[in-house]
Coordinates of C-alpha atoms in Angstrom, one line a residue:
Chain A
M162 CA -178.3 -154.1 -6.2
T163 CA -181.9 -155.0 -6.4
L164 CA -181.5 -154.4 -10.2
N165 CA -178.4 -157.5 -10.3
K166 CA -181.2 -159.6 -8.4
L167 CA -184.5 -159.1 -10.6
L168 CA -181.4 -160.5 -13.6
A169 CA -180.6 -163.2 -11.4
S170 CA -183.9 -164.1 -11.0
F171 CA -184.7 -163.7 -14.5
G172 CA -182.3 -166.2 -15.4
L173 CA -183.0 -168.3 -12.6
I174 CA -186.4 -168.8 -13.9
L175 CA -185.6 -169.6 -17.1
A176 CA -183.1 -171.8 -16.4
L177 CA -185.6 -173.6 -14.2
L178 CA -188.0 -173.9 -16.7
A179 CA -185.1 -175.3 -19.2
A180 CA -184.7 -177.9 -17.0
I181 CA -187.9 -178.9 -16.5
V182 CA -189.0 -179.2 -20.2
G183 CA -185.3 -180.6 -20.9
E184 CA -184.5 -180.3 -24.9
P185 CA -184.8 -177.6 -26.7
E186 CA -185.7 -179.2 -29.7
R187 CA -189.3 -180.4 -30.0
D188 CA -188.3 -182.9 -32.8
D189 CA -191.7 -184.8 -33.3
S190 CA -193.3 -183.0 -36.1
T191 CA -190.2 -183.6 -38.3
L192 CA -191.6 -187.2 -38.8
E193 CA -194.6 -185.9 -39.9
E194 CA -193.8 -183.5 -41.9
I195 CA -191.3 -185.6 -44.1
A196 CA -194.0 -188.1 -44.3
L197 CA -196.4 -186.0 -46.2
L198 CA -193.7 -184.7 -48.2
I199 CA -193.0 -188.3 -49.4
Q200 CA -197.3 -188.8 -49.8
S201 CA -197.2 -185.5 -52.0
E202 CA -195.1 -186.8 -54.1
E203 CA -192.7 -183.5 -53.2
D204 CA -189.6 -185.5 -52.4
H205 CA -188.6 -185.6 -55.9
M206 CA -188.2 -184.3 -59.4
T207 CA -188.7 -186.1 -62.3
P208 CA -186.1 -185.9 -65.2
L209 CA -187.7 -183.8 -67.7
E210 CA -188.6 -180.9 -64.4
L211 CA -184.6 -181.1 -63.8
A212 CA -183.5 -180.9 -67.7
E213 CA -186.4 -178.0 -67.8
Q214 CA -184.8 -176.2 -65.1
L215 CA -181.5 -176.0 -65.3
Y216 CA -181.9 -175.9 -69.4
S217 CA -183.9 -172.0 -68.6
G218 CA -180.8 -171.6 -65.8
K219 CA -182.2 -171.9 -63.1
K220 CA -179.3 -172.7 -60.3
I221 CA -179.0 -176.0 -59.0
R222 CA -177.0 -178.0 -57.2
L223 CA -176.4 -181.3 -58.5
I224 CA -175.0 -184.0 -56.0
D225 CA -173.9 -187.2 -57.3
I226 CA -174.0 -190.1 -54.9
R227 CA -172.5 -192.9 -57.2
D228 CA -169.3 -194.1 -57.2
S229 CA -166.1 -192.2 -58.4
V230 CA -165.8 -194.7 -62.1
S231 CA -169.4 -193.7 -63.1
H232 CA -169.0 -190.4 -62.1
F233 CA -166.0 -190.0 -64.3
E234 CA -167.7 -192.3 -66.9
Q235 CA -170.4 -190.0 -67.6
H236 CA -172.6 -187.5 -65.2
I237 CA -175.2 -184.7 -65.7
F238 CA -173.2 -181.6 -66.5
N239 CA -171.8 -179.8 -63.8
S240 CA -172.7 -182.0 -60.8
E241 CA -170.4 -183.0 -57.5
L242 CA -169.6 -186.2 -57.0
M243 CA -170.5 -186.8 -53.3
S244 CA -170.7 -190.0 -50.9
I245 CA -173.1 -189.9 -48.5
Q246 CA -170.9 -189.1 -45.2
Q247 CA -169.3 -186.1 -47.3
L248 CA -172.8 -185.1 -48.0
L249 CA -174.0 -185.3 -44.4
K250 CA -170.6 -182.9 -43.0
N251 CA -170.1 -180.8 -46.2
E252 CA -172.1 -177.5 -45.9
I253 CA -174.5 -177.4 -48.2
R254 CA -177.0 -174.2 -47.7
K255 CA -179.9 -175.3 -46.0
N256 CA -182.3 -173.4 -48.5
E257 CA -180.4 -173.8 -51.4
L258 CA -182.3 -175.9 -53.7
T259 CA -180.4 -179.4 -54.1
V260 CA -180.9 -182.7 -56.2
L261 CA -179.9 -185.7 -55.1
Y262 CA -179.0 -188.4 -57.7
F263 CA -177.4 -192.1 -57.7
E264 CA -177.3 -194.8 -60.5
G265 CA -181.3 -195.8 -59.7
G266 CA -183.7 -194.6 -56.9
I267 CA -182.9 -196.2 -53.8
H268 CA -180.1 -195.0 -52.5
A269 CA -180.7 -191.4 -53.4
S270 CA -183.8 -191.7 -51.0
Q271 CA -182.1 -193.0 -48.0
A272 CA -179.6 -189.8 -48.4
W273 CA -182.2 -187.8 -48.8
M274 CA -184.0 -188.8 -46.0
L275 CA -181.0 -188.2 -44.0
M276 CA -180.5 -184.7 -45.0
K277 CA -184.3 -184.3 -44.2
M278 CA -183.9 -185.2 -40.3
K279 CA -180.6 -182.7 -40.5
H280 CA -183.4 -179.9 -41.6
Y281 CA -182.3 -179.6 -45.4
D282 CA -185.9 -177.8 -46.7
N283 CA -185.1 -177.4 -50.3
I284 CA -183.8 -181.1 -51.0
Y285 CA -184.9 -183.4 -53.6
T286 CA -183.9 -186.9 -55.5
L287 CA -184.0 -187.3 -59.5
L288 CA -187.2 -189.6 -59.9
G289 CA -185.5 -192.7 -61.5
G290 CA -181.8 -191.5 -60.9
F291 CA -179.3 -191.4 -63.6
N292 CA -180.8 -194.4 -65.5
G293 CA -183.8 -192.3 -65.7
W294 CA -182.2 -189.2 -66.8
K295 CA -180.2 -191.6 -69.9
E296 CA -183.2 -192.9 -70.8
I297 CA -185.9 -189.6 -70.5
V298 CA -183.5 -186.9 -71.4
L299 CA -180.3 -187.5 -72.9
N300 CA -181.7 -190.8 -75.1
P301 CA -185.4 -190.3 -75.4
T302 CA -186.5 -192.3 -77.9
L303 CA -188.8 -190.2 -79.8
H304 CA -191.8 -190.8 -82.3
A305 CA -192.5 -187.9 -84.6
G306 CA -196.6 -186.9 -83.1
K307 CA -199.1 -185.8 -85.6
T308 CA -200.8 -182.6 -83.8
E309 CA -198.7 -179.2 -83.5
E310 CA -198.8 -180.0 -79.8
E311 CA -196.6 -183.2 -80.0
K312 CA -194.7 -182.1 -82.7
K313 CA -193.9 -178.8 -80.5
E314 CA -192.7 -181.3 -77.7
F315 CA -190.9 -183.5 -79.9
E316 CA -188.5 -180.6 -80.9
R317 CA -188.9 -179.5 -77.5
R318 CA -186.9 -182.7 -76.0
K319 CA -184.6 -183.2 -79.1
T320 CA -183.2 -179.8 -77.9
L321 CA -183.0 -180.6 -74.4
S322 CA -181.4 -183.9 -75.5
R323 CA -178.6 -182.2 -77.5
F324 CA -177.8 -179.6 -74.6
F325 CA -176.9 -182.5 -71.9
G326 CA -174.7 -183.8 -74.5
G327 CA -177.6 -186.3 -75.4
E328 CA -178.7 -188.2 -78.6
P329 CA -182.5 -188.2 -79.1
I330 CA -183.3 -192.0 -81.0
D331 CA -185.7 -190.8 -83.7
I332 CA -188.1 -193.1 -85.0
P333 CA -189.9 -191.8 -88.3
E334 CA -193.8 -191.4 -88.7
E335 CA -194.4 -194.9 -90.4
M336 CA -192.4 -197.0 -88.7
S337 CA -193.3 -196.1 -85.6
K338 CA -196.5 -196.9 -87.2
K339 CA -195.0 -200.2 -88.4
N340 CA -193.0 -201.3 -85.6
S341 CA -194.9 -200.1 -82.3
I342 CA -194.3 -203.5 -80.9
H343 CA -191.3 -204.1 -81.9
Q344 CA -189.7 -201.2 -80.8
H345 CA -186.7 -202.2 -78.9
Q346 CA -185.8 -204.7 -81.4
S347 CA -184.6 -201.9 -83.2
L348 CA -182.1 -201.1 -80.6
P349 CA -179.0 -202.7 -81.8
K350 CA -179.1 -200.0 -84.7
N351 CA -178.5 -197.6 -82.2
N352 CA -175.7 -199.7 -80.1
L353 CA -173.1 -197.9 -82.8
P354 CA -174.2 -194.7 -82.3
K355 CA -173.7 -195.0 -78.3
K356 CA -170.5 -195.8 -78.5
I357 CA -169.6 -193.2 -80.6
R358 CA -171.1 -190.7 -78.4
K359 CA -169.7 -192.0 -75.2
S360 CA -166.4 -190.7 -76.7
E361 CA -167.9 -187.5 -76.6
D362 CA -169.2 -187.2 -73.4
E363 CA -166.1 -188.1 -71.8
L364 CA -164.3 -185.5 -73.6
R365 CA -166.8 -183.1 -72.7
F366 CA -166.8 -184.6 -69.1
Q367 CA -163.2 -185.3 -68.5
C368 CA -161.6 -181.8 -69.2
Chain B
M177 CA -187.3 -172.5 -38.5
H178 CA -185.9 -169.1 -39.4
A179 CA -182.7 -169.0 -38.1
P180 CA -179.9 -169.1 -38.5
F181 CA -180.0 -166.7 -41.2
Y182 CA -177.2 -167.0 -43.7
Q183 CA -177.1 -170.9 -42.8
L184 CA -180.6 -170.9 -44.8
G185 CA -179.6 -168.8 -47.1
L186 CA -181.7 -166.0 -46.4
F187 CA -178.5 -163.6 -47.6
N188 CA -175.4 -163.6 -49.4
N189 CA -171.5 -163.4 -48.9
D190 CA -171.4 -159.3 -49.2
T191 CA -173.7 -159.0 -46.5
A192 CA -172.6 -161.2 -43.8
L193 CA -169.6 -159.1 -44.3
F194 CA -172.0 -156.7 -43.3
L195 CA -173.2 -157.7 -40.6
A196 CA -170.1 -159.0 -39.5
V197 CA -168.9 -155.3 -39.1
V198 CA -172.2 -154.4 -37.5
I199 CA -172.0 -157.8 -34.7
G200 CA -167.8 -156.6 -33.8
I201 CA -169.1 -153.0 -33.4
G202 CA -171.0 -154.5 -30.7
F203 CA -168.7 -156.2 -29.4
G204 CA -166.5 -154.0 -29.2
F205 CA -169.0 -151.6 -27.6
F206 CA -169.4 -153.8 -24.9
L207 CA -166.0 -155.3 -23.9
E208 CA -164.8 -151.7 -23.8
Q209 CA -168.2 -150.7 -21.8
A210 CA -167.5 -153.4 -19.4
G211 CA -164.1 -152.1 -18.7
F212 CA -161.9 -154.7 -20.5
G213 CA -160.4 -151.8 -22.3
S214 CA -157.8 -152.0 -19.2
S215 CA -155.4 -155.0 -18.3
V216 CA -155.1 -153.3 -15.0
K217 CA -158.8 -153.9 -14.5
L218 CA -158.6 -157.9 -16.1
A219 CA -155.1 -158.4 -14.0
Q220 CA -157.5 -157.9 -10.7
Q221 CA -159.3 -161.0 -11.3
F222 CA -156.3 -163.1 -10.8
Y223 CA -155.9 -161.0 -7.7
L224 CA -159.9 -161.6 -6.7
R225 CA -160.2 -158.0 -6.0
D226 CA -162.4 -157.2 -9.1
L227 CA -164.2 -160.2 -10.1
T228 CA -165.8 -158.2 -12.9
V229 CA -164.0 -160.8 -15.6
F230 CA -165.9 -163.9 -13.8
K231 CA -169.4 -162.1 -13.8
V232 CA -169.0 -160.0 -17.4
M233 CA -168.2 -163.6 -19.2
F234 CA -170.8 -165.6 -17.4
S235 CA -173.1 -163.2 -17.6
A236 CA -172.8 -163.2 -21.8
I237 CA -172.6 -167.3 -21.1
I238 CA -175.6 -167.3 -19.8
T239 CA -177.4 -164.6 -21.9
A240 CA -176.8 -166.2 -25.0
M241 CA -177.1 -170.0 -23.9
L242 CA -180.5 -168.9 -22.5
G243 CA -181.1 -167.2 -25.7
L244 CA -180.1 -170.6 -27.8
F245 CA -182.4 -172.8 -25.5
W246 CA -185.6 -171.2 -26.0
L247 CA -185.2 -169.6 -29.4
S248 CA -184.9 -173.5 -30.4
W249 CA -187.8 -174.9 -28.1
L250 CA -190.0 -172.1 -29.7
G251 CA -189.1 -173.4 -33.0
F252 CA -187.0 -170.0 -34.1
I253 CA -183.3 -171.3 -34.6
D254 CA -182.4 -175.1 -35.7
L255 CA -179.7 -175.8 -33.4
S256 CA -178.1 -178.0 -36.0
L257 CA -176.9 -175.7 -38.2
V258 CA -175.5 -173.5 -35.1
R259 CA -171.5 -174.6 -35.9
I260 CA -170.3 -176.5 -32.5
L261 CA -166.1 -176.3 -32.3
P262 CA -164.7 -180.2 -32.2
T263 CA -163.1 -180.8 -29.6
Y264 CA -159.9 -181.9 -29.0
L265 CA -159.0 -182.6 -25.4
V266 CA -155.2 -182.2 -24.7
P267 CA -154.8 -179.3 -27.3
Q268 CA -157.3 -178.0 -25.8
L269 CA -156.1 -178.4 -22.3
V270 CA -152.4 -177.1 -22.8
G271 CA -153.4 -174.6 -24.8
G272 CA -155.8 -172.8 -22.5
L273 CA -152.9 -173.3 -19.9
L274 CA -150.4 -171.2 -22.3
F275 CA -153.2 -169.3 -22.9
G276 CA -153.8 -169.0 -18.9
V277 CA -149.9 -167.2 -18.2
G278 CA -150.1 -165.2 -21.4
F279 CA -153.2 -163.5 -19.8
V280 CA -151.7 -162.8 -16.3
M281 CA -148.9 -161.9 -17.5
G282 CA -149.7 -159.5 -21.1
G283 CA -153.1 -158.9 -19.5
Y284 CA -155.2 -158.9 -22.1
C285 CA -157.2 -161.9 -24.3
P286 CA -157.1 -161.3 -28.2
G287 CA -160.7 -159.6 -28.1
T288 CA -160.1 -157.0 -25.1
C289 CA -156.3 -156.4 -26.5
C290 CA -157.8 -155.0 -29.5
V291 CA -159.7 -152.5 -27.6
A292 CA -157.1 -151.6 -25.1
A293 CA -155.4 -150.7 -28.7
V294 CA -157.8 -148.4 -30.0
T295 CA -158.3 -146.5 -26.8
G296 CA -155.2 -145.8 -26.9
K297 CA -153.1 -147.9 -24.7
M298 CA -149.9 -148.4 -25.7
D299 CA -149.2 -151.9 -23.9
G300 CA -152.6 -152.7 -26.0
W301 CA -150.4 -152.3 -29.0
I302 CA -147.3 -154.2 -27.6
H303 CA -149.6 -157.4 -26.6
L304 CA -151.5 -157.6 -29.8
L305 CA -147.3 -157.4 -31.7
G306 CA -146.6 -160.4 -29.1
M307 CA -149.8 -162.0 -30.5
I308 CA -149.1 -161.3 -33.2
S309 CA -145.6 -162.9 -33.5
G310 CA -147.2 -165.9 -31.5
I311 CA -149.3 -166.6 -34.1
I312 CA -146.5 -166.5 -37.0
V313 CA -144.6 -168.9 -33.8
F314 CA -147.3 -170.9 -34.7
G315 CA -147.2 -171.2 -38.0
E316 CA -143.8 -171.4 -38.4
L317 CA -143.6 -174.8 -36.5
F318 CA -146.6 -175.9 -37.4
P319 CA -145.2 -179.0 -39.4
L320 CA -143.6 -180.2 -36.0
I321 CA -147.0 -179.8 -33.8
S322 CA -149.5 -180.9 -36.4
D323 CA -150.0 -184.4 -34.8
F324 CA -150.2 -182.9 -31.7
Y325 CA -153.0 -180.1 -32.5
S326 CA -155.0 -182.7 -34.4
S327 CA -154.5 -185.1 -31.1
T328 CA -157.3 -186.6 -28.9
P329 CA -160.2 -185.5 -31.5
L330 CA -164.0 -186.1 -29.7
G331 CA -165.8 -184.2 -32.1
E332 CA -168.9 -182.4 -31.5
L333 CA -168.7 -183.2 -27.6
T334 CA -171.5 -181.5 -25.5
L335 CA -171.3 -181.6 -22.0
Q336 CA -175.0 -183.0 -21.9
Q337 CA -173.3 -186.2 -23.8
V338 CA -170.8 -186.2 -21.2
F339 CA -172.5 -186.7 -18.2
N340 CA -175.7 -187.8 -20.0
L341 CA -177.9 -185.1 -18.8
S342 CA -181.0 -182.9 -20.9
H343 CA -179.6 -179.8 -22.0
G344 CA -181.9 -178.0 -19.9
S345 CA -180.6 -179.8 -16.7
V346 CA -176.5 -178.5 -18.2
V347 CA -178.1 -175.1 -18.4
L348 CA -180.0 -174.9 -15.0
L349 CA -176.5 -176.1 -13.5
I350 CA -174.1 -174.1 -14.7
V351 CA -176.4 -170.9 -13.8
L352 CA -176.7 -172.2 -10.6
V353 CA -172.9 -172.3 -10.2
A354 CA -172.5 -169.1 -11.8
L355 CA -175.3 -167.4 -9.2
A356 CA -173.0 -168.8 -6.9
G357 CA -170.3 -166.9 -8.2
Y358 CA -171.9 -164.1 -8.1
Y359 CA -172.8 -164.0 -4.5
G360 CA -168.7 -164.8 -3.8
A361 CA -167.7 -161.8 -6.0
E362 CA -169.6 -159.9 -4.3
K363 CA -168.5 -160.6 -0.9
L364 CA -165.0 -161.0 -2.1
E365 CA -165.7 -157.6 -3.7
A366 CA -167.5 -155.9 -0.7
R367 CA -164.5 -157.6 2.0
H368 CA -162.0 -155.9 -0.1
R369 CA -163.2 -152.3 0.3
S370 CA -163.9 -152.9 3.7
M371 CA -160.1 -153.5 4.0
R372 CA -159.2 -150.2 2.1
Chain C
M241 CA -159.7 -133.7 -20.5
R242 CA -162.7 -135.0 -19.4
T243 CA -162.9 -137.4 -16.4
P244 CA -163.6 -141.2 -17.8
K245 CA -167.1 -142.0 -17.1
P246 CA -167.6 -145.2 -14.6
Y247 CA -167.6 -148.4 -16.4
L248 CA -171.5 -150.4 -17.2
N249 CA -172.6 -152.8 -14.3
P250 CA -170.5 -156.0 -15.3
Y251 CA -174.0 -157.9 -15.3
L252 CA -175.8 -155.4 -17.8
A253 CA -172.4 -155.0 -19.7
G254 CA -172.1 -159.3 -19.5
I255 CA -175.8 -159.0 -20.5
G256 CA -175.1 -157.0 -24.0
L257 CA -171.9 -159.2 -25.2
G258 CA -174.5 -162.0 -24.3
L259 CA -177.4 -161.0 -26.5
V260 CA -174.4 -159.7 -29.4
L261 CA -173.0 -163.2 -29.0
L262 CA -176.7 -164.9 -29.7
S263 CA -177.5 -162.3 -32.5
A264 CA -174.3 -163.6 -34.3
L265 CA -175.4 -167.3 -33.8
V266 CA -179.0 -166.6 -35.3
V267 CA -177.7 -164.2 -38.1
M268 CA -174.8 -166.5 -38.8
G269 CA -175.2 -169.4 -36.8
R270 CA -171.5 -168.9 -35.4
G271 CA -169.8 -167.5 -32.8
L272 CA -167.8 -164.5 -32.0
G273 CA -163.8 -164.9 -32.6
A274 CA -160.7 -162.6 -32.4
S275 CA -157.7 -164.9 -32.9
G276 CA -159.2 -166.5 -36.1
A277 CA -159.2 -162.8 -37.6
L278 CA -155.3 -161.8 -36.4
S279 CA -154.5 -165.6 -37.7
S280 CA -156.0 -164.6 -41.1
V281 CA -154.6 -160.8 -40.7
V282 CA -150.9 -162.9 -40.1
T283 CA -151.6 -165.4 -42.9
F284 CA -151.9 -162.2 -45.4
G285 CA -148.4 -160.4 -44.2
V286 CA -146.9 -163.7 -44.6
N287 CA -148.6 -164.4 -48.2
I288 CA -147.0 -161.2 -49.3
V289 CA -143.7 -162.2 -48.3
A290 CA -143.5 -165.6 -48.6
P291 CA -146.4 -166.4 -51.1
S292 CA -144.8 -170.2 -51.4
H293 CA -144.6 -170.4 -48.1
T294 CA -148.4 -170.2 -47.2
Q295 CA -149.4 -172.5 -49.6
S296 CA -147.0 -175.4 -48.5
N297 CA -148.0 -174.8 -44.2
T298 CA -151.5 -176.4 -43.7
F299 CA -151.6 -174.0 -41.2
Y300 CA -151.9 -170.9 -43.0
K301 CA -153.2 -172.7 -45.9
E302 CA -156.2 -173.0 -44.3
Y303 CA -156.7 -169.3 -43.8
L304 CA -155.9 -168.7 -47.6
S305 CA -159.5 -170.3 -48.4
T306 CA -162.0 -167.3 -48.5
P307 CA -164.3 -167.5 -51.1
T308 CA -161.4 -165.0 -53.1
G309 CA -158.7 -166.2 -51.9
N310 CA -158.2 -163.8 -49.8
P311 CA -157.6 -163.6 -46.3
L312 CA -158.7 -160.5 -45.1
N313 CA -162.0 -161.6 -47.2
D314 CA -162.9 -163.3 -44.1
W315 CA -166.0 -162.7 -41.8
L316 CA -164.0 -163.0 -38.5
V317 CA -161.7 -159.9 -40.3
F318 CA -164.7 -158.0 -40.8
E319 CA -166.1 -158.2 -37.5
I320 CA -162.8 -157.7 -35.8
A321 CA -162.4 -154.5 -37.8
G322 CA -166.3 -153.8 -36.1
V323 CA -164.7 -154.3 -33.1
L324 CA -161.8 -151.5 -33.2
I325 CA -165.0 -149.3 -34.5
G326 CA -167.4 -150.2 -31.6
G327 CA -164.1 -149.9 -28.8
L328 CA -163.4 -146.4 -30.3
I329 CA -167.3 -145.7 -30.3
S330 CA -167.7 -146.8 -26.7
G331 CA -164.1 -145.3 -25.7
L332 CA -165.1 -142.0 -26.5
L333 CA -168.6 -141.6 -25.3
S334 CA -167.4 -142.5 -22.1
G335 CA -164.1 -140.3 -22.2
R336 CA -161.8 -143.0 -22.3
V337 CA -159.6 -142.2 -25.0
R338 CA -156.1 -141.2 -24.1
R339 CA -152.6 -142.5 -24.9
T340 CA -151.6 -143.7 -21.2
V341 CA -149.3 -147.1 -20.6
D342 CA -151.9 -149.3 -18.4
K343 CA -150.1 -150.6 -15.5
G344 CA -150.1 -150.8 -11.4
M345 CA -148.3 -148.0 -9.7
R346 CA -144.8 -149.8 -8.9
A347 CA -144.7 -151.3 -12.4
T348 CA -142.2 -149.7 -14.7
N349 CA -143.0 -149.0 -18.5
I350 CA -140.5 -151.2 -20.1
A351 CA -141.0 -153.7 -17.4
R352 CA -144.7 -153.6 -18.6
F353 CA -143.6 -153.6 -22.1
V354 CA -141.9 -156.5 -22.0
Y355 CA -144.4 -158.5 -20.2
A356 CA -147.5 -157.2 -22.3
F357 CA -145.1 -158.7 -25.7
S358 CA -144.2 -162.1 -24.1
G359 CA -148.1 -162.8 -22.9
G360 CA -149.1 -161.5 -26.3
L361 CA -146.9 -163.6 -27.9
L362 CA -148.5 -167.2 -25.1
V363 CA -151.6 -166.0 -25.7
G364 CA -151.2 -165.9 -29.3
I365 CA -149.4 -169.6 -29.3
G366 CA -152.2 -170.5 -26.5
S367 CA -155.1 -169.7 -28.7
K368 CA -154.4 -171.4 -31.5
L369 CA -153.3 -174.7 -30.2
A370 CA -156.6 -174.6 -28.4
R371 CA -158.7 -173.4 -31.9
G372 CA -159.7 -170.5 -30.5
C373 CA -159.2 -167.7 -27.6
T374 CA -162.0 -166.3 -25.1
S375 CA -164.4 -164.9 -27.8
G376 CA -164.4 -168.0 -29.8
Q377 CA -164.2 -170.7 -27.2
A378 CA -164.7 -169.2 -23.6
L379 CA -167.8 -167.2 -25.1
T380 CA -169.0 -168.9 -28.0
G381 CA -168.4 -172.8 -27.1
G382 CA -169.1 -172.1 -23.3
A383 CA -172.7 -170.8 -24.4
L384 CA -172.8 -174.0 -27.1
L385 CA -171.7 -176.0 -24.1
S386 CA -168.8 -177.6 -25.9
V387 CA -166.8 -179.5 -23.9
G388 CA -163.7 -178.7 -25.3
S389 CA -164.5 -175.0 -24.8
W390 CA -165.0 -175.2 -21.3
V391 CA -162.4 -177.4 -20.8
F392 CA -160.4 -175.0 -22.2
M393 CA -162.1 -171.9 -20.2
I394 CA -161.5 -173.9 -16.4
A395 CA -157.7 -174.2 -17.6
V396 CA -157.0 -170.7 -18.4
F397 CA -158.5 -170.0 -15.1
A398 CA -156.4 -172.3 -13.2
S399 CA -153.0 -171.6 -14.7
A400 CA -153.3 -167.9 -14.6
Y401 CA -154.1 -168.6 -11.2
A402 CA -151.9 -170.2 -10.3
V403 CA -148.6 -168.0 -12.0
A404 CA -150.7 -164.9 -10.6
F405 CA -148.3 -164.0 -7.7
L406 CA -145.1 -163.6 -10.2
F407 CA -147.2 -160.6 -12.0
R408 CA -148.6 -159.2 -8.9
K409 CA -145.7 -155.8 -9.1
Q410 CA -147.0 -155.6 -12.2
W411 CA -150.7 -154.9 -11.3
M412 CA -150.5 -153.7 -8.0

């Protein structure tokens, strides 16, 4: 009987302390941690970082929080379409490396905040969103470099772009020198291949 | 935060299934040790002769409840990751009423029935067969009762939300009720022993 | 045959169970269960007999959605396999494994079997309707302070006490 009384007292003490403590979560540290992550820019991945990691075969869960029309029109290979509500409910593992993206940056950042509040440790947004992805990874405007290093980088970007189904926009060395100010005016030329590219993408992603 | 391990992706599905067996062994072991492999012992609860069911159940609930509270307070476990079954008030009430009748009639609940069967109780095997039939009946009737099954959904509702108390206060209340219950149970059992 | 050892102090047995439950919550983020495992087994059986039937029934379909599509590849099924092993180990260690029918002195085997089957039937239906049994709802949900689980637990005891007099002969 003394053992039972000992156990009862032990339970009662723990319960009394629990009532004094009130809540079992000590959430105040969370906000500070989130603030620190944003400050040190550890809340996002740049399109190039993401592309390099995907290219090297790293397992990343990509979540597209845009609407379904945009998603089916074009999306990053292997990404899942999910609304923010679904994202909150969905069983994404806490430690699973996850990248959220929207058209631009804001929406994804808001979703990121919510997920951080729920203690998702390994979640990032895509800097610049899908627009950034298109501009930097899919259709980079490239100027042939002079140094070996620049040339290497140039080839790398082309490989990445093609890997993800994009089309690098090549600007020969002389032209880029002449037109350095008028770069954007050369865009109309690229409109045609862009349309063709889109239909290619549709084929690629709709199956 | 270090736990729940699986939710934090510390191991894969195969490891989870292995751990399921390990955890199950502990579960079955203590059920049998408590005497829950015997329907006669379980049923005495409902005639106030032997209140082991109440004592074991509440000690288990209190242990896990206090453990969760303090592990969370220490920052070891993230409670938001522990899945709470959503409440469907009326189906759960009706289900509980049916379950109670079945419990005192058959003498077992699903877990204890498995322990009874494996320790050679023939009535445990029959009860197991009855439960499997019951699940088939439920499955076949499901299209008819699915509306009722999903009625009165209240989500992941907790006692502290309903009573507007802190988590710790609810913990204390449950422990106080249990301790009072233990006291009463010991008195009842002592009186029953002295009457024999 | 050895005489069976006495049962463990119920409070210690309860604490043991509570620690097992706590470890499940810490390791998996989910609690214990029993009726869920039986549902998976039932779905497995029905799926062999009538695969198109399980596909069209939303109840069975839920238990089919495991990583491999096999309803037996489920956490609770493995857990309940462990329960069988653990129960057997404990029974063997305490000299309580033997072929018997557990019943009161005045009850017949036939009556006991009829009640066991009917009781099992009700327990099966009740636990499905309530989305869990004494393991999943009462113990796990109880420790997590879920409202539905406490309602379930109170309902179980209330109705069991209310009708206990009908089955008195079986247990005395």
